[in-house]
Coordinates of C-alpha atoms and ligand atoms in Angstrom, one line a residue:
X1 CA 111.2 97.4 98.6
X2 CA 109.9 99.3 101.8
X3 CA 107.1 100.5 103.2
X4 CA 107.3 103.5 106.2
X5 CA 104.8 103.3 108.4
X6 CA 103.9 106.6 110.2
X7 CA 103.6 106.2 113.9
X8 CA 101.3 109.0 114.3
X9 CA 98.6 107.0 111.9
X10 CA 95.3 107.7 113.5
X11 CA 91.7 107.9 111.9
X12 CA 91.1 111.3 112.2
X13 CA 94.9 111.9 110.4
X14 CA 93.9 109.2 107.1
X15 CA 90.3 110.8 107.1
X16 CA 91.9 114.2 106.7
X17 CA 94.4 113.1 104.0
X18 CA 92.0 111.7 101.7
X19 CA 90.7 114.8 100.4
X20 CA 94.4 115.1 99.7
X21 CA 95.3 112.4 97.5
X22 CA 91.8 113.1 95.3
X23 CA 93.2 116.1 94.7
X24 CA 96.8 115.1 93.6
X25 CA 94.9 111.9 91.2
X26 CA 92.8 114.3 90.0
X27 CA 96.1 116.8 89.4
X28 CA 98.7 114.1 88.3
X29 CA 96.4 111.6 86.4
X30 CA 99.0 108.8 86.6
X31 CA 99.2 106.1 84.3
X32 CA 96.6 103.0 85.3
X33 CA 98.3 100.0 84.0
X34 CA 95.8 97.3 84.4
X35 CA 96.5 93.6 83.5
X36 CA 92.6 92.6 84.5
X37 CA 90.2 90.3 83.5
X38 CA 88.0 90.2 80.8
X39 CA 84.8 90.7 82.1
X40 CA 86.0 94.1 84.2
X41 CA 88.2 96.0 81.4
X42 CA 85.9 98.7 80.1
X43 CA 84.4 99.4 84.3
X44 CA 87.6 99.2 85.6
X45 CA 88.7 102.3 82.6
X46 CA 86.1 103.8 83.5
X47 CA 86.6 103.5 87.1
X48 CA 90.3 104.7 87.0
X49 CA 89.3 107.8 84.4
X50 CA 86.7 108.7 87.2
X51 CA 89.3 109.5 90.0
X52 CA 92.0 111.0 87.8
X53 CA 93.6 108.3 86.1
X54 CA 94.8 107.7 82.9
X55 CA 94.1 104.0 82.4
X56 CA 95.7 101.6 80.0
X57 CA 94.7 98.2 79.6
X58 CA 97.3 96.1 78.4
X59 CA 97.8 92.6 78.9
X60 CA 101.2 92.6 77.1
X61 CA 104.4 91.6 79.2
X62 CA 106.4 92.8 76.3
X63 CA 105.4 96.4 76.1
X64 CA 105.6 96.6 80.0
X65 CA 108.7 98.0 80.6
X66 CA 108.2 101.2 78.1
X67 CA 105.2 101.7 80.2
X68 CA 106.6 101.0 83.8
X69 CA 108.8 104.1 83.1
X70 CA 106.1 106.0 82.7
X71 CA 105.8 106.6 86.8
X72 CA 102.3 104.7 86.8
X73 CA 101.5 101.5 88.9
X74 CA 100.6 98.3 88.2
X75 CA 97.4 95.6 88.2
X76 CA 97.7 92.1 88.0
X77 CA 94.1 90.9 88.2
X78 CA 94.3 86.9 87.5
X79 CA 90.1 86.8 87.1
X80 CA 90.6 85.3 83.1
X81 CA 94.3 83.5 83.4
X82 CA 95.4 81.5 81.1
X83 CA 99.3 80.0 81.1
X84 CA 99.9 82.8 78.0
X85 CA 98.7 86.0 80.4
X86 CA 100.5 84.3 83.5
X87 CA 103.9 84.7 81.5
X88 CA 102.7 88.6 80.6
X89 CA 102.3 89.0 84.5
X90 CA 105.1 87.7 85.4
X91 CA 107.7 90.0 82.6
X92 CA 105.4 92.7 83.5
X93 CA 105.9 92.2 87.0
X94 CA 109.9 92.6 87.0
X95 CA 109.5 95.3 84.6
X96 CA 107.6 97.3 87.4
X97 CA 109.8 95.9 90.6
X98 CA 113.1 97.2 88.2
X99 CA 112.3 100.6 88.6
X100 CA 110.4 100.6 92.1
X101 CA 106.7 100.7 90.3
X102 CA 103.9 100.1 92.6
X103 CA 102.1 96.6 91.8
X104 CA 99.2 95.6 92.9
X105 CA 98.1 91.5 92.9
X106 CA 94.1 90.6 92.8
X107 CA 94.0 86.9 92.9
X108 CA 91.0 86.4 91.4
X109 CA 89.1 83.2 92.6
X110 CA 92.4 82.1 93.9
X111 CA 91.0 79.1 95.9
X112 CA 88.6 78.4 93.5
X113 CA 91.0 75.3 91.2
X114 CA 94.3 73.8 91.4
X115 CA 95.4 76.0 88.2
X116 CA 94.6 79.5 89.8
X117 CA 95.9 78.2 93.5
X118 CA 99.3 77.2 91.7
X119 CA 98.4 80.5 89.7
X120 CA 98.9 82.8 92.7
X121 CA 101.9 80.6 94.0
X122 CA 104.2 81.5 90.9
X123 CA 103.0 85.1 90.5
X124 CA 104.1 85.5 94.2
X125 CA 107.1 83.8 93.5
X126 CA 108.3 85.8 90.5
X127 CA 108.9 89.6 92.4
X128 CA 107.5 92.0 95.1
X129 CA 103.3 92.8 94.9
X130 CA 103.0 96.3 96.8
X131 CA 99.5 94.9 98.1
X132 CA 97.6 92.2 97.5
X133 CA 93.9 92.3 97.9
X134 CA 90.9 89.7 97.9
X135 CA 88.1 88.2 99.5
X136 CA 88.5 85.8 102.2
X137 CA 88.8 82.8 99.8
X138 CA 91.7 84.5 98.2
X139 CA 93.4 85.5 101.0
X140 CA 93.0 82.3 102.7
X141 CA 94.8 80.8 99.8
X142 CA 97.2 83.6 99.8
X143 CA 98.2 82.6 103.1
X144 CA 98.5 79.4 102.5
X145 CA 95.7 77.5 103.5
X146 CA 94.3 74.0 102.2
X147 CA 91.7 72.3 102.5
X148 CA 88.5 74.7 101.4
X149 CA 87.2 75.4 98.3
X150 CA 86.2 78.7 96.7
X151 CA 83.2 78.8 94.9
X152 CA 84.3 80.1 91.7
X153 CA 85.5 84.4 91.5
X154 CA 83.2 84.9 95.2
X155 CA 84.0 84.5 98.7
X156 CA 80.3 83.5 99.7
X157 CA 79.5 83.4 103.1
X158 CA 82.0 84.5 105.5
X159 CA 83.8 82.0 107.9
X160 CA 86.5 84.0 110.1
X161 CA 85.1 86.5 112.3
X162 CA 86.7 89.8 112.5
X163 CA 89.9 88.8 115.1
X164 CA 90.7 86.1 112.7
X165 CA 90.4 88.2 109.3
X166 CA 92.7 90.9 111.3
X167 CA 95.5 88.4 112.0
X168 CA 95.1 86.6 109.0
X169 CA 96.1 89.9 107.0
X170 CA 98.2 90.9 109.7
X171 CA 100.3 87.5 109.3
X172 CA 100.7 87.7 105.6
X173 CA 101.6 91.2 105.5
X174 CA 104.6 90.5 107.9
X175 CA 105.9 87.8 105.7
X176 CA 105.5 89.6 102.2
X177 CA 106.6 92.8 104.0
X178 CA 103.9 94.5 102.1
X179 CA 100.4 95.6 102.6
X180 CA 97.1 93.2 102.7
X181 CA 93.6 94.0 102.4
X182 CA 90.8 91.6 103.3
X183 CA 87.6 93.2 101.3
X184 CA 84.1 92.3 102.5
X185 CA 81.3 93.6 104.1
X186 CA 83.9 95.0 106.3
X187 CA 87.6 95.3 105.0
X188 CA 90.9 94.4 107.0
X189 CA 93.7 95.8 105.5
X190 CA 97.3 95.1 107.4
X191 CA 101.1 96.5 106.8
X192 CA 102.4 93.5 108.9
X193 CA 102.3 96.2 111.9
X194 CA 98.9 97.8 112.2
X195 CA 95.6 96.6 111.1
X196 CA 92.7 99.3 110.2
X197 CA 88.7 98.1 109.8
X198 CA 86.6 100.1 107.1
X199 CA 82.7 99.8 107.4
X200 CA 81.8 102.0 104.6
X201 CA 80.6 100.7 101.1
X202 CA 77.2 99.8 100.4
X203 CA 75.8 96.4 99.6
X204 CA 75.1 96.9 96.0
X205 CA 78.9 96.6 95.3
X206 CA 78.5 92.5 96.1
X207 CA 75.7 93.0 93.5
X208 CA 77.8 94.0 90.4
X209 CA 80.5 92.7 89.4
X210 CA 84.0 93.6 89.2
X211 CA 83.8 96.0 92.1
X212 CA 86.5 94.5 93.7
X213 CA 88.7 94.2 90.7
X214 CA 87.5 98.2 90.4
X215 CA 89.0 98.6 94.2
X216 CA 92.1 97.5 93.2
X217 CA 92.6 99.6 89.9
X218 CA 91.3 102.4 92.2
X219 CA 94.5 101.3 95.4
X220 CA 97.1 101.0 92.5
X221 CA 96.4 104.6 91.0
X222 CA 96.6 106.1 94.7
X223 CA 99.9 104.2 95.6
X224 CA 101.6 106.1 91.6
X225 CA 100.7 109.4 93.3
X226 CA 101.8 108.7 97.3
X227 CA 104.9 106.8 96.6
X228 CA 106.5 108.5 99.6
X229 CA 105.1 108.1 103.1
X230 CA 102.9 106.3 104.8
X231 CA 101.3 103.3 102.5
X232 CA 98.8 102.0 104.5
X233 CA 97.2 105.5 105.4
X234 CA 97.3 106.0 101.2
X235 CA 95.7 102.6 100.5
X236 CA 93.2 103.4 103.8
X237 CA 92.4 106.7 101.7
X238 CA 91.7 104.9 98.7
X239 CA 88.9 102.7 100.2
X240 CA 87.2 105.5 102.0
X241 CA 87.3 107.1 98.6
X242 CA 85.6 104.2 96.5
X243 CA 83.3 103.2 99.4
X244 CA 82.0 106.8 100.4
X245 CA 80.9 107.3 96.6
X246 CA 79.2 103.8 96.8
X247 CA 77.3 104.7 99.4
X248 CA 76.2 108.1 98.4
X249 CA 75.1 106.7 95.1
X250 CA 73.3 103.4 96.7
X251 CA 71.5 106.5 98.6
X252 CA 70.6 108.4 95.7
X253 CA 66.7 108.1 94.3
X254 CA 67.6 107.4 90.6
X255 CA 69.3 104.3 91.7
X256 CA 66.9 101.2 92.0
X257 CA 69.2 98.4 91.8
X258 CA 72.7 96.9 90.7
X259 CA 72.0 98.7 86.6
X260 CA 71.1 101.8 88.2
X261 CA 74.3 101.8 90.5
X262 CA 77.0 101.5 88.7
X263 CA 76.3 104.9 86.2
X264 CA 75.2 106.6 89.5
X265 CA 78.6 105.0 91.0
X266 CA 81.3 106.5 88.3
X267 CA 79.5 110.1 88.6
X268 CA 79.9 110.1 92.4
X269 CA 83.3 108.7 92.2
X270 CA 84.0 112.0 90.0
X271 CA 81.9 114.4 92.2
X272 CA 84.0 113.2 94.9
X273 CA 87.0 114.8 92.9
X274 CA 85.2 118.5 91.9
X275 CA 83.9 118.3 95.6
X276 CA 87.7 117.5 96.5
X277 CA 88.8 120.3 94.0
X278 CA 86.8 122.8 95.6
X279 CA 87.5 122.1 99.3
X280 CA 83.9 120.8 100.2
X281 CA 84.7 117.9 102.0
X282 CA 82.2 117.0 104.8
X283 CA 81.1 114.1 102.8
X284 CA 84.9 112.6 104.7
X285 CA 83.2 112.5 108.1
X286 CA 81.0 109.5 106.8
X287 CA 84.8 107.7 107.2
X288 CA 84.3 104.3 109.4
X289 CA 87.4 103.4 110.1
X290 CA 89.1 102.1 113.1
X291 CA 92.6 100.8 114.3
X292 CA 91.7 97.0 115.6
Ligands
ATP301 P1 83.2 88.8 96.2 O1 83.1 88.4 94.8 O2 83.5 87.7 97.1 O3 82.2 89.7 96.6 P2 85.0 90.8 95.4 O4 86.4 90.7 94.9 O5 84.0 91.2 94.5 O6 84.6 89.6 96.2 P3 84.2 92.4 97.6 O7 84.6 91.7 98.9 O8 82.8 92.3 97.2 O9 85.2 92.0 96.5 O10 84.6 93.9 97.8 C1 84.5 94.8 96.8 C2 84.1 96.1 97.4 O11 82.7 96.1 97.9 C3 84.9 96.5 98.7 O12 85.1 97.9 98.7 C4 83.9 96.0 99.8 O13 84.1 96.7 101.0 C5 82.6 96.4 99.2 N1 81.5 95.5 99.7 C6 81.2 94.3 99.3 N2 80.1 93.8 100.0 C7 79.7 94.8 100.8 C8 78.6 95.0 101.8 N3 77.7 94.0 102.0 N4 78.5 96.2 102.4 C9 79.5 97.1 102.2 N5 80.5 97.1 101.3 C10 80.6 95.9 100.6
TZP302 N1 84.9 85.8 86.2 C1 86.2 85.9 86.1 S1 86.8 87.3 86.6 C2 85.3 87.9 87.1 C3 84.3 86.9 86.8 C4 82.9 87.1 87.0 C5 85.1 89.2 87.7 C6 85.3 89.2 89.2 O1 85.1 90.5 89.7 P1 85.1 90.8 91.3 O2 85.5 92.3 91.3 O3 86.1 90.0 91.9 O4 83.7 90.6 91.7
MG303 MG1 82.3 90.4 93.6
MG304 MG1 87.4 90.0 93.4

């Protein structure tokens, strides 16, 4: 696999594409394959149905292959693991990496037990994730590191200031050759090379959950419609895009807490795509992004 980074990335260039790549979900609506959890299925459906997708939720390796050729991408969320979905991961894994499918790993409270911390070790092990996203906790374990424990599917409190998440992702994504986003408050996201910061979001999305697992679904679809080009603008765009319509539904007067966000969420998500459609895009200079 490769990735091919543009070196005339800035900002104002991923800010102006994202309108873009809306558009061509919105036109293409690419197969969602989503091996998630089972707290997250029906939000993340209805997540990837909002931008364009065309989800399918199937946790079975066997049937993976048939729909790998169906120029989609691929989830592998490891939130509700057992050792019988770890050997659907892993078939449908290769069945994605034969034909160049874009696949996306969430490990799931990764350092949160030995099971999911060996969990993550064999998934990595058994083919080529396009990105891999997680909190802290998971991408600390990701890395590599011992020593701390996880408190179950949530980062908590963060420990590494912003230089350290930035190298940290930086680090891995030169070793897996692939792309690595640190989500948070604010998200690192790395293609070995560059690193970009995103401030947008809202803090409601810590207050539901799934939204990370919802992040991911939302990366993967991007990644089956931009599978030329520049990846980490792409997955860049699909942040902005997720965390813009969080913010303008945390902002909106119907919404009074985490049951009022997530209806309010979805319906921004698709306004986002008619206000896309239509070529009414100032809600794109909200963008917080910066090269670090
Ligand atoms: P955790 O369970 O530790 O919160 P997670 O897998 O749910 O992890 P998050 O780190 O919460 O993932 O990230 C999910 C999305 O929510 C990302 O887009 C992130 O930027 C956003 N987000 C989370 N908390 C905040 C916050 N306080 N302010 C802005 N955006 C946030
Ligand atoms: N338990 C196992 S998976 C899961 C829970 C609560 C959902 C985690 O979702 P997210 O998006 O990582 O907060
Ligand atoms: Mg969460
Ligand atoms: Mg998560």
């Amino acid at each position: 696999a490769s990735f091919n980074p543009s070196q005339t990335s800035t900002p104002e260039s991923i800010i102006a594409r994202t309108p873009t790549i809306i558009q061509k979900l919105a036109s293409t609506q690419p197969l969602c394959h989503n091996m998630t959890n089972l707290v997250v299925q029906n939000f993340a459906a209805n997540v990837a149905l909002a931008i364009g997708g065309s989800p399918i939720m199937s946790n079975n390796g066997l049937e993976a292959p048939d729909l790998a050729n169906l120029k989609g991408s691929l989830v592998i969320n490891m939130g509700t693991t057992t050792p019988e979905t770890r050997s659907n991961h892993l078939a449908a894994l290769a069945a994605y990496n034969a034909v160049g499918g874009p696949v996306l790993l969430d490990p799931v409270g990764a350092g949160a037990t030995a099971q999911r911390r060996e969990g993550v070790k064999a998934l990595m092990a058994g083919g080529y994730f396009t990105v891999i996203k997680g909190n802290e906790g998971e991408i600390r374990t990701v890395a590599g590191a011992s020593g701390f424990q996880q408190r179950g599917v949530d980062s908590g409190t963060a420990q590494l200031d912003l230089a350290a998440r930035a190298e940290l992702v930086r680090s891995v994504a030169r070793r897996e050759r692939n792309i690595v986003l640190m989500t948070g408050e604010k998200d690192v996201v790395s293609d070995g090379t560059r690193v970009v910061a995103i401030t947008n979001g809202h803090a409601l999305l810590g207050a539901i959950t799934g939204s990370g697992c919802a992040l991911g679904t939302t990366i993967a679809a991007v990644l089956a419609v931009e599978r030329e080009g520049d990846r980490l603008e792409a997955v860049v765009a699909g942040i902005l895009m997720y965390e813009i319509a969080a913010e303008r539904a945390a902002e909106r007067e119907d919404v009074r807490g985490p049951g009022t966000f997530i209806p309010a969420f979805l319906d921004e998500l698709y306004t986002l795509r008619n206000l896309s459609r239509t070529g009414q895009n100032e809600w794109a200079k909200s963008a917080k992004i910066e090269f670090l």
